[in-house]
Amino acid sequence: MPVQLLKIIKGKSETPLPSHLQKEDLKHLQEGFDHTNKCFQGIVILSYPLTKLGDGTNFFKVVLQDLDNSFSRINSINILIYGKMAEDCANVIHYGIYTVPRPTAASETASVSVAPKYVYTPLNRLKDGTIVNLYGVVKFFKPPYVSKGTDYCSVVTLVDPSNVKLTCTLFNGNPDSLPKIYKVGDIVRFHRIKIREYNGQMQGITSVGFASLTFDGTVGAPVVPRTSSKVYTFMDEEQKTIEELRVWAASSLSISGPAAKLSGVQPMLFFDLTCQLVGKAKVDGSSFLLKVWDGTKCPYPTWKVPVEARDLEGEKALLHQLRNLTVDILVYDNHVQLAKSLKIGSFLRIYSIHTKQASADNENVSHIEFHLHGGTCYGRGIGVLPESNPDVKELKAFLESVDLADSQNMESMSSVELDGTFNSVTDLESHLQKCQQLSVTVLTDHQHLKNTELKTILNSTAPQQYRIRAKLRTYKPQKLYQSIKLHCSKCNSLQEVPDGDDFDFILQGSAVTAPNPELHNTSWYDSVKWTTQDQKQRKIAIHFVKHDEMLQQPEDTLLMIEGGTLKELWKLTKRFKCVIPVRSTKDDLELLDLSAPFLLQGNIKYYGCKQCSTPKPIRSLSSIAAEQRPSWEPTEIAQVLGIELLQYVFIMKFTLVDGTGALNAYLFDYEKFFQIPASEILTNNFLQQKMQMTMNTLCPPGRKLDDLPWLECFIKSYNVRDAMKHQVYYQIFDTTVAEDVV
């Protein structure tokens, strides 16, 4: 047998390894050297399925991590195994196993099941470029959502007793493999998370072998880990770590969320709700209905969304029985896909529900509506809770104690049964439009602030923050594409977005320099070159970045191109993940003038700040290519190339009126206000139409002032002084357009 299972006692094999084998430190391994009779000991952090090569040979790959040097930049090694040994290894190797492989293909891989000793790093001791293990208390999180690619994404902000904050962006193709976080205050344990520095702050991202455990952060609760992994380690001493973090969080953090019972809701509130799903139905292409209950009664009449009986899923008898206790929640856009997949009877935690007060045309009494707006701002999303969750156990016990006979004797006005009120889709649309007249924007924070008249604000000193209720009389620029600018967060400069003609001119100029053949086919990229057959006979070179000495699938590949035209670059972006236009020098490839984008990804052109950037040679990208799972994210590419990334922003001037005065307020926004990324608006006709429809709703053309809708906004005043004059300006903040406006 080429694979032997050995027993490890105190770090040593009970059966001694052959005397001619010498253990080698990973950092001493060098390409091209003879490592015969050397071995390396590590823990399996990733194994790939057994596959067959083109000639039928079995092939198996594992990634081992060096536990003795887990904080080193180079702390793992890829092991490629062929033939019969590949098949044998695939049968016995799994995560958490120690292996001691020799670089030669003889019969000598020893692998043993042991519980490795992990070292955990406090958040104030994290270093850029390292892969670490850590514990933290959840201060903020976004439930898993579909990212712009094919993976699911979750964002988690952690704190610990070192009083340092770490924001982690986690990706996985399976949402169940992401941390099972249910509420702020939960405690997480992350293994093998990569740390990188960006804009002076440490960030965490998933790396190969990333694993997580989540624990309830409540003092005194059972220490039971949540994970989808079937194999993990949890030592006795770690229970003490959990308990210490619980006590620290309880005394140091404010982790109590908004009201989480239907009996405690108020209009214009954002809250998280733990509930049971009893019905669901499609409403239209961008919204979906969830009927839920938590056993308590909403103190206000609630809106029952009109849907066809045949479209409503759920047990009809139960829905009728609970009709005075259920509420209808409309979910929008990116939440619809998940809402459709939810099972009737499942227990949910819905994050950042918005309660909205409205009334139908033929009603004298207003009612409460429940909306889960699109996007993921402020942790908006839906989480499915297992029945083992303590909150679910408590809710189930409470639901079983509810006397349903009493609920059926409630006054009929406990809910507004709109099925009889609205007789057509047109009536429903009319009702929605009437609701929008109350306010077409949503406040995302500072709910304690009271409304202030514009006259009072204009007569007050700056700086201050206000909550206002006003109408949008006019806005600039009227041509909305002109509102998109490029902003540097370092020097705070703004500049216009260059047009395509400027970029094409720069590309033509760079094509004059022929590709340098001495820079082709390096250790980290492969090159192809050709000459066009037209009259100009342009020389083109494309360099494909490799990973593990192999070319990747096009959708995962970054390439660099010399001599290409703008049309050719756009064609490449449709197939490859990233495209970087470059030119040859004597010693290396380099970026073009920063008047041109340094990176193209999808339909987006990424620019760098000329004043704040210090471009580095293109070979700096090899550090990302050497990662176990290169992400090729624009922020990371910019960082290693010495580029200060410019961000696309909306810059607009709103003239607001409320009957007491008029005030000009500026909108400076990346994507929160419109819930549209500024980076995508210039190349996406659908988003341009959506933005125009939004502005037509906020400020309908041709309407009298009395007929304009109300906006609720937060604005802040600030001073701008120079040698000649002093002015007070106003800026909108923490405000977003309601997702159900358009």
PDB file of C-alpha atoms in Angstrom, residues 31 523 526 546-551:
ATOM      1  CA  GLU A  31      11.981  25.455  -7.159  1.00  0.00           C
ATOM      2  CA  SER A 523       6.703  32.186 -14.510  1.00  0.00           C
ATOM      3  CA  ASP A 526       1.661  32.941 -20.627  1.00  0.00           C
ATOM      4  CA  LYS A 546      -1.643  31.668 -14.462  1.00  0.00           C
ATOM      5  CA  HIS A 547      -2.487  30.058 -11.136  1.00  0.00           C
ATOM      6  CA  ASP A 548      -0.554  27.048  -9.845  1.00  0.00           C
ATOM      7  CA  GLU A 549       1.326  27.166 -13.160  1.00  0.00           C
ATOM      8  CA  MET A 550      -1.903  26.492 -15.033  1.00  0.00           C
ATOM      9  CA  LEU A 551      -4.230  28.712 -17.020  1.00  0.00           C
TER      10      LEU A 551
END
